[in-house]
Amino acid sequence: MKPLTNAEALTAVKESITQIIPDADFTRVEPDDKFRDVLEFDSLDFLGLVERLTERTGVRIDEEDYPELTTLSDAARFLVERTTHRS
């Protein structure tokens, strides 16, 4: 897969969240808010998000990477970096 732009990565994150929580209201989530808190994600929801992002982007997301997926902007930045620096 080609490197993602920030906009593409943000779209991937939001669409993946919407697959888990169809009525997710992103108007309530600022780019630097902890989206798990605002959208009331539980642990299983978060693991589902990790799985969907991996399937969609091809980026391997390990448990040690989870802190990088705290906010929408952090998650997008993580995906951009991982798709840009792939070998």
PDB file of C-alpha atoms in Angstrom:
ATOM      1  CA  MET A   1       0.000   0.000   0.000  1.00  0.00           C
ATOM      2  CA  LYS A   2       1.166   3.520  -0.744  1.00  0.00           C
ATOM      3  CA  PRO A   3       1.989   5.924   2.072  1.00  0.00           C
ATOM      4  CA  LEU A   4      -1.093   7.542   3.575  1.00  0.00           C
ATOM      5  CA  THR A   5      -1.639  11.264   3.810  1.00  0.00           C
ATOM      6  CA  ASN A   6      -2.850  12.637   7.118  1.00  0.00           C
ATOM      7  CA  ALA A   7      -6.346  13.114   5.646  1.00  0.00           C
ATOM      8  CA  GLU A   8      -6.447   9.518   4.362  1.00  0.00           C
ATOM      9  CA  ALA A   9      -5.231   8.172   7.701  1.00  0.00           C
ATOM     10  CA  LEU A  10      -7.803  10.222   9.620  1.00  0.00           C
ATOM     11  CA  THR A  11     -10.544   8.962   7.312  1.00  0.00           C
ATOM     12  CA  ALA A  12      -9.375   5.365   7.868  1.00  0.00           C
ATOM     13  CA  VAL A  13      -9.514   5.852  11.641  1.00  0.00           C
ATOM     14  CA  LYS A  14     -12.961   7.466  11.603  1.00  0.00           C
ATOM     15  CA  GLU A  15     -14.449   4.917   9.202  1.00  0.00           C
ATOM     16  CA  SER A  16     -13.009   2.059  11.251  1.00  0.00           C
ATOM     17  CA  ILE A  17     -14.501   3.541  14.417  1.00  0.00           C
ATOM     18  CA  THR A  18     -17.851   3.892  12.638  1.00  0.00           C
ATOM     19  CA  GLN A  19     -17.779   0.167  11.812  1.00  0.00           C
ATOM     20  CA  ILE A  20     -17.621  -0.522  15.548  1.00  0.00           C
ATOM     21  CA  ILE A  21     -19.871   2.281  16.778  1.00  0.00           C
ATOM     22  CA  PRO A  22     -22.184   3.153  13.866  1.00  0.00           C
ATOM     23  CA  ASP A  23     -23.626   6.215  15.592  1.00  0.00           C
ATOM     24  CA  ALA A  24     -20.231   7.653  16.647  1.00  0.00           C
ATOM     25  CA  ASP A  25     -20.601  11.428  16.846  1.00  0.00           C
ATOM     26  CA  PHE A  26     -17.300  12.890  15.724  1.00  0.00           C
ATOM     27  CA  THR A  27     -18.588  16.417  16.352  1.00  0.00           C
ATOM     28  CA  ARG A  28     -18.015  15.623  20.031  1.00  0.00           C
ATOM     29  CA  VAL A  29     -14.391  14.577  19.470  1.00  0.00           C
ATOM     30  CA  GLU A  30     -11.699  17.210  19.065  1.00  0.00           C
ATOM     31  CA  PRO A  31      -8.514  16.042  17.270  1.00  0.00           C
ATOM     32  CA  ASP A  32      -6.591  15.860  20.554  1.00  0.00           C
ATOM     33  CA  ASP A  33      -9.367  14.374  22.735  1.00  0.00           C
ATOM     34  CA  LYS A  34      -8.976  10.815  23.951  1.00  0.00           C
ATOM     35  CA  PHE A  35     -11.565   9.330  21.619  1.00  0.00           C
ATOM     36  CA  ARG A  36     -11.919   6.147  23.705  1.00  0.00           C
ATOM     37  CA  ASP A  37     -13.276   8.270  26.557  1.00  0.00           C
ATOM     38  CA  VAL A  38     -15.488  10.539  24.472  1.00  0.00           C
ATOM     39  CA  LEU A  39     -16.981   7.724  22.378  1.00  0.00           C
ATOM     40  CA  GLU A  40     -17.119   5.304  25.344  1.00  0.00           C
ATOM     41  CA  PHE A  41     -14.961   2.641  23.716  1.00  0.00           C
ATOM     42  CA  ASP A  42     -14.376  -0.416  25.847  1.00  0.00           C
ATOM     43  CA  SER A  43     -11.365  -2.711  25.531  1.00  0.00           C
ATOM     44  CA  LEU A  44     -13.027  -5.009  23.005  1.00  0.00           C
ATOM     45  CA  ASP A  45     -14.067  -2.041  20.875  1.00  0.00           C
ATOM     46  CA  PHE A  46     -10.473  -0.849  20.870  1.00  0.00           C
ATOM     47  CA  LEU A  47      -9.144  -4.273  19.859  1.00  0.00           C
ATOM     48  CA  GLY A  48     -11.695  -4.290  17.044  1.00  0.00           C
ATOM     49  CA  LEU A  49     -10.394  -0.907  15.930  1.00  0.00           C
ATOM     50  CA  VAL A  50      -6.822  -2.191  15.906  1.00  0.00           C
ATOM     51  CA  GLU A  51      -7.901  -5.176  13.803  1.00  0.00           C
ATOM     52  CA  ARG A  52      -9.830  -3.021  11.325  1.00  0.00           C
ATOM     53  CA  LEU A  53      -6.986  -0.535  10.944  1.00  0.00           C
ATOM     54  CA  THR A  54      -4.535  -3.362  10.327  1.00  0.00           C
ATOM     55  CA  GLU A  55      -6.811  -4.915   7.692  1.00  0.00           C
ATOM     56  CA  ARG A  56      -7.483  -1.590   6.020  1.00  0.00           C
ATOM     57  CA  THR A  57      -3.965  -0.149   6.001  1.00  0.00           C
ATOM     58  CA  GLY A  58      -1.705  -3.180   6.198  1.00  0.00           C
ATOM     59  CA  VAL A  59       0.032  -1.614   9.198  1.00  0.00           C
ATOM     60  CA  ARG A  60       0.966  -4.016  11.956  1.00  0.00           C
ATOM     61  CA  ILE A  61      -0.148  -2.584  15.293  1.00  0.00           C
ATOM     62  CA  ASP A  62       1.389  -4.244  18.316  1.00  0.00           C
ATOM     63  CA  GLU A  63       0.299  -3.821  21.919  1.00  0.00           C
ATOM     64  CA  GLU A  64       3.234  -1.498  22.567  1.00  0.00           C
ATOM     65  CA  ASP A  65       1.807   0.795  19.855  1.00  0.00           C
ATOM     66  CA  TYR A  66      -1.561   1.237  21.591  1.00  0.00           C
ATOM     67  CA  PRO A  67      -0.540   4.486  23.345  1.00  0.00           C
ATOM     68  CA  GLU A  68      -0.020   5.950  19.847  1.00  0.00           C
ATOM     69  CA  LEU A  69      -3.746   5.441  19.184  1.00  0.00           C
ATOM     70  CA  THR A  70      -5.080   7.653  21.958  1.00  0.00           C
ATOM     71  CA  THR A  71      -6.394  10.624  19.980  1.00  0.00           C
ATOM     72  CA  LEU A  72      -7.615  10.938  16.408  1.00  0.00           C
ATOM     73  CA  SER A  73      -4.606  13.076  15.482  1.00  0.00           C
ATOM     74  CA  ASP A  74      -2.177  10.634  17.164  1.00  0.00           C
ATOM     75  CA  ALA A  75      -3.731   7.657  15.394  1.00  0.00           C
ATOM     76  CA  ALA A  76      -3.570   9.395  12.019  1.00  0.00           C
ATOM     77  CA  ARG A  77       0.052  10.438  12.607  1.00  0.00           C
ATOM     78  CA  PHE A  78       0.945   6.855  13.613  1.00  0.00           C
ATOM     79  CA  LEU A  79      -0.551   5.443  10.404  1.00  0.00           C
ATOM     80  CA  VAL A  80       1.160   8.063   8.233  1.00  0.00           C
ATOM     81  CA  GLU A  81       4.522   7.326   9.848  1.00  0.00           C
ATOM     82  CA  ARG A  82       4.126   3.556   9.551  1.00  0.00           C
ATOM     83  CA  THR A  83       3.041   3.671   5.904  1.00  0.00           C
ATOM     84  CA  THR A  84       5.812   6.130   5.043  1.00  0.00           C
ATOM     85  CA  HIS A  85       8.636   4.211   6.719  1.00  0.00           C
ATOM     86  CA  ARG A  86       7.819   0.714   5.518  1.00  0.00           C
ATOM     87  CA  SER A  87      10.588  -1.218   3.920  1.00  0.00           C
TER      88      SER A  87
END
